PDB file of C-alpha atoms and ligand atoms in Angstrom:
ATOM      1  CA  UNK A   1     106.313  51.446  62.651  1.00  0.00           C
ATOM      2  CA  UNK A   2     108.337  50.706  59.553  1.00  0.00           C
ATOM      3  CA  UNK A   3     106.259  50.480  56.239  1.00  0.00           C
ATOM      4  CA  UNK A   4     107.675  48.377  52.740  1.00  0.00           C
ATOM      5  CA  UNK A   5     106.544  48.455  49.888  1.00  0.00           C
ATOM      6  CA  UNK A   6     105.760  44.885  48.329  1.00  0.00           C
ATOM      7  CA  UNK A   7     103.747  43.279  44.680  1.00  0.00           C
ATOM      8  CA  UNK A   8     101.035  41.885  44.698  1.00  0.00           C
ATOM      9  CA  UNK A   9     100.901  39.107  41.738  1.00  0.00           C
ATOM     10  CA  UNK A  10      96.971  41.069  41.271  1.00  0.00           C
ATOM     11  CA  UNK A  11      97.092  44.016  42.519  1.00  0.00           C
ATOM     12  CA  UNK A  12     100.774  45.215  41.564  1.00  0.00           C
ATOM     13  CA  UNK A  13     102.403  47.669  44.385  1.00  0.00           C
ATOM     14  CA  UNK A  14     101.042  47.613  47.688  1.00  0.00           C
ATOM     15  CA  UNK A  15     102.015  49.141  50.912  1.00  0.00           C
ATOM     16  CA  UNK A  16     102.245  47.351  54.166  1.00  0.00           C
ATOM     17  CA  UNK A  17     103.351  47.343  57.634  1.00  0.00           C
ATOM     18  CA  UNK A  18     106.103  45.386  58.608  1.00  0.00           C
ATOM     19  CA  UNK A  19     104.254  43.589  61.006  1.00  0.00           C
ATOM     20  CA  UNK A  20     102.273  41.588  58.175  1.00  0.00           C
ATOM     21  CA  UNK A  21     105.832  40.884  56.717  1.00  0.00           C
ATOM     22  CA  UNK A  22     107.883  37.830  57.777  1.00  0.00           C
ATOM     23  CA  UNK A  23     111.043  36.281  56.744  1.00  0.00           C
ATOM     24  CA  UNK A  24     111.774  32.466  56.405  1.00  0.00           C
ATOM     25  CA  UNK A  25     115.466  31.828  56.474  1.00  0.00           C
ATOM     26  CA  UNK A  26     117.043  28.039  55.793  1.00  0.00           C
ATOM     27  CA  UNK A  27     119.814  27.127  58.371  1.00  0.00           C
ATOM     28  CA  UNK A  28     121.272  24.915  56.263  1.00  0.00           C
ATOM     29  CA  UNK A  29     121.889  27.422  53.160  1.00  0.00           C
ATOM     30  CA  UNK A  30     121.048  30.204  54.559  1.00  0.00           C
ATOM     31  CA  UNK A  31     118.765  31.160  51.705  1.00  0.00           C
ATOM     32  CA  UNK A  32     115.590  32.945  52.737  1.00  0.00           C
ATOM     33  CA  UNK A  33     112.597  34.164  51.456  1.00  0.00           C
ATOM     34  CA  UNK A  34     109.773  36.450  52.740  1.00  0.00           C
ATOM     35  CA  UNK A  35     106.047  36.110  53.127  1.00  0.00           C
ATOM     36  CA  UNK A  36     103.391  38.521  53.261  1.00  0.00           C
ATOM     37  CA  UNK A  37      99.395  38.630  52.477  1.00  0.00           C
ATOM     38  CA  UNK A  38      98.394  41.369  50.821  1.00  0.00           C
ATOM     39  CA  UNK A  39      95.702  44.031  52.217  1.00  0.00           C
ATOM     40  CA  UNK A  40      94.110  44.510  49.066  1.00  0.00           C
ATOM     41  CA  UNK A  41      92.987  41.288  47.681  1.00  0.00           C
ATOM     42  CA  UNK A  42      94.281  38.756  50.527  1.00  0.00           C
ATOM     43  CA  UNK A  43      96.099  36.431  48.268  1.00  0.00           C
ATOM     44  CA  UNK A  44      99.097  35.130  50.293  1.00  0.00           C
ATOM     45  CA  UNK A  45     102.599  35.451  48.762  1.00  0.00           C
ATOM     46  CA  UNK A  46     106.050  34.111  49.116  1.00  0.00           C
ATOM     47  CA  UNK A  47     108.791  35.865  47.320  1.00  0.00           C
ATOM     48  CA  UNK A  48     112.714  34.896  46.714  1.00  0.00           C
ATOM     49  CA  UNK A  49     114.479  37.741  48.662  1.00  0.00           C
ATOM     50  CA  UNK A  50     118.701  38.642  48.366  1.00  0.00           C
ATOM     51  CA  UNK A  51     120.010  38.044  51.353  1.00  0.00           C
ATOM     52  CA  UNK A  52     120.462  42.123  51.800  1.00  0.00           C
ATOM     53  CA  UNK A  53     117.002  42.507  51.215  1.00  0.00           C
ATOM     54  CA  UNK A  54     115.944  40.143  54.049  1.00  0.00           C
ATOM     55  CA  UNK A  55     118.764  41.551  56.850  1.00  0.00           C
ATOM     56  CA  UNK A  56     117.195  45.122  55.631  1.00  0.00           C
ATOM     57  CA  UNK A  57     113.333  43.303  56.055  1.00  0.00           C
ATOM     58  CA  UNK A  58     114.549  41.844  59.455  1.00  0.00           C
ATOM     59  CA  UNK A  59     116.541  44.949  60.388  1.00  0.00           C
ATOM     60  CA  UNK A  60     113.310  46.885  60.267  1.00  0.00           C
ATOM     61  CA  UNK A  61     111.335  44.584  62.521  1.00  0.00           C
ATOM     62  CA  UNK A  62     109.986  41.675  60.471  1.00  0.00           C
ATOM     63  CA  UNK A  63     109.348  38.602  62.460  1.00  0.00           C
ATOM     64  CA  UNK A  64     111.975  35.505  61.526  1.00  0.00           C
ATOM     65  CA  UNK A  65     111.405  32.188  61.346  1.00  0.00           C
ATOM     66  CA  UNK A  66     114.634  29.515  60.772  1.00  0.00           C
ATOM     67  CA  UNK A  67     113.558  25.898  58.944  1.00  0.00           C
ATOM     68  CA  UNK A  68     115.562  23.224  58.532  1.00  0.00           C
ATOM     69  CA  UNK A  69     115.886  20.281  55.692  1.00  0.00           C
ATOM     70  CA  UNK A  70     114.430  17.769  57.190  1.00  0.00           C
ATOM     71  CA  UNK A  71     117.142  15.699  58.125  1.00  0.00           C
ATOM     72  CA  UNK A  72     115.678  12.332  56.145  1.00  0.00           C
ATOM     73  CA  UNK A  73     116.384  14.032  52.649  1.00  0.00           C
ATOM     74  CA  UNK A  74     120.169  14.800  53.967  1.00  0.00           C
ATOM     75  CA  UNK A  75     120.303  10.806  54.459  1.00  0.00           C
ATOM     76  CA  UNK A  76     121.550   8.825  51.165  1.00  0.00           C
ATOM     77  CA  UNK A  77     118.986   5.748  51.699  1.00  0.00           C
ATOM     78  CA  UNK A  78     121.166   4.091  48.767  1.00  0.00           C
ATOM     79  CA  UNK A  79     124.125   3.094  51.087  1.00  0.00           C
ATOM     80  CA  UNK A  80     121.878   0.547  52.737  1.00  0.00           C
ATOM     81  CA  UNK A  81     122.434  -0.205  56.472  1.00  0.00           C
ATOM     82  CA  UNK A  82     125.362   0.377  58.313  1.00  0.00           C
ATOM     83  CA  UNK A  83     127.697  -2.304  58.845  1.00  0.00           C
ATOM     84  CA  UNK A  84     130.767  -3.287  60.863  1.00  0.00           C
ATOM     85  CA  UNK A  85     132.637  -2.739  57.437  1.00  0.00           C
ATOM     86  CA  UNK A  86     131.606   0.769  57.360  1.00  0.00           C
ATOM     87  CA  UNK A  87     132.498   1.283  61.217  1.00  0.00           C
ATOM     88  CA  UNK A  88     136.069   0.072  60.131  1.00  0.00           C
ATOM     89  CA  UNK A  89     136.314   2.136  57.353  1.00  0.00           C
ATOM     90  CA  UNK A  90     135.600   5.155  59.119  1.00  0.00           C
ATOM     91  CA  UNK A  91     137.644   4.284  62.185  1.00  0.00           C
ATOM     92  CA  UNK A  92     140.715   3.655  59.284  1.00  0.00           C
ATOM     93  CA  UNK A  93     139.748   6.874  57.844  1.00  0.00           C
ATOM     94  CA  UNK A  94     140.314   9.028  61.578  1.00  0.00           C
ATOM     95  CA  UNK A  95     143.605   7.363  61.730  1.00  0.00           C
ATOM     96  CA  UNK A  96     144.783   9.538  58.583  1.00  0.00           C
ATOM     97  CA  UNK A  97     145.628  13.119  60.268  1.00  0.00           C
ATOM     98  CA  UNK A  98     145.830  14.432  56.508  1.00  0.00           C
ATOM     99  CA  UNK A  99     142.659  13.118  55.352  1.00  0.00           C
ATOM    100  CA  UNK A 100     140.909  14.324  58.407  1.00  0.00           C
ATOM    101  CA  UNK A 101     142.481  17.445  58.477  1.00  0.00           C
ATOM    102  CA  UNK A 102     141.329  18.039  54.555  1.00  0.00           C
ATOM    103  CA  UNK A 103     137.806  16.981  55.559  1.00  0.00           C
ATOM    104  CA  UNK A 104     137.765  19.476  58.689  1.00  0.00           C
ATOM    105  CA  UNK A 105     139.043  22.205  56.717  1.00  0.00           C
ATOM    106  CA  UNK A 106     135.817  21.338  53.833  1.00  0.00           C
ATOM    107  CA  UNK A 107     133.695  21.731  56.788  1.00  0.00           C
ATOM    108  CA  UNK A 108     135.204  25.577  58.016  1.00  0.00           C
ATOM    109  CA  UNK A 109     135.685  26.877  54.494  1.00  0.00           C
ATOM    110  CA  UNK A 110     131.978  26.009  54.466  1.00  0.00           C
TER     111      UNK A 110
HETATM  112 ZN1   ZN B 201      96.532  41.793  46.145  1.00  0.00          ZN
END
């Protein structure tokens, strides 16, 4: 069984197994951090990871768990209800090959 070494905000270096270690990861960015309690003092901690540091925490066994944004803070709530002018919009906007195109390739260069 893998063991890491992690910091305690009280208790400075501790040692743990890295079956009390997991890793939150964001689907959306990708960003992840991990979470462990420590054996010393119990305190619970979440700590900003590099991504390297979280493949190498995941590589050696740490549980993962994905979370998304919830999908209500993705929605602008300032552009009001949608309306047959918007539908036409949009449906003028997939007529333009370029401009869909561009927008396609935002979305792969992603
Ligand atoms: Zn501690």
């Amino acid at each position: 069984m893998a063991r890491v070494r992690a910091t305690c905000n009280q208790c400075g270096d501790t040692e743990l197994s890295i079956d009390d270690v997991s890793v939150r990861i964001c689907r959306e960015d990708h960003d992840g951090v991990y979470l462990f309690t420590c054996p010393e003092c119990g305190l619970s901690h979440e700590k900003d990871a590099s991504r390297r540091t979280l493949d190498l925490l995941v590589a050696s066994g740490a549980e993962v768990v994905f979370w998304s944004v919830p999908m209500e803070s993705l929605i602008d709530t300032g552009l009001g209800p949608l309306t047959h002018d918007h539908l036409l919009d949009f449906h003028e906007k997939l007529q333009d090959d370029a401009l869909l195109e561009s927008a396609l390739g935002e979305l792969v260069d992603d």
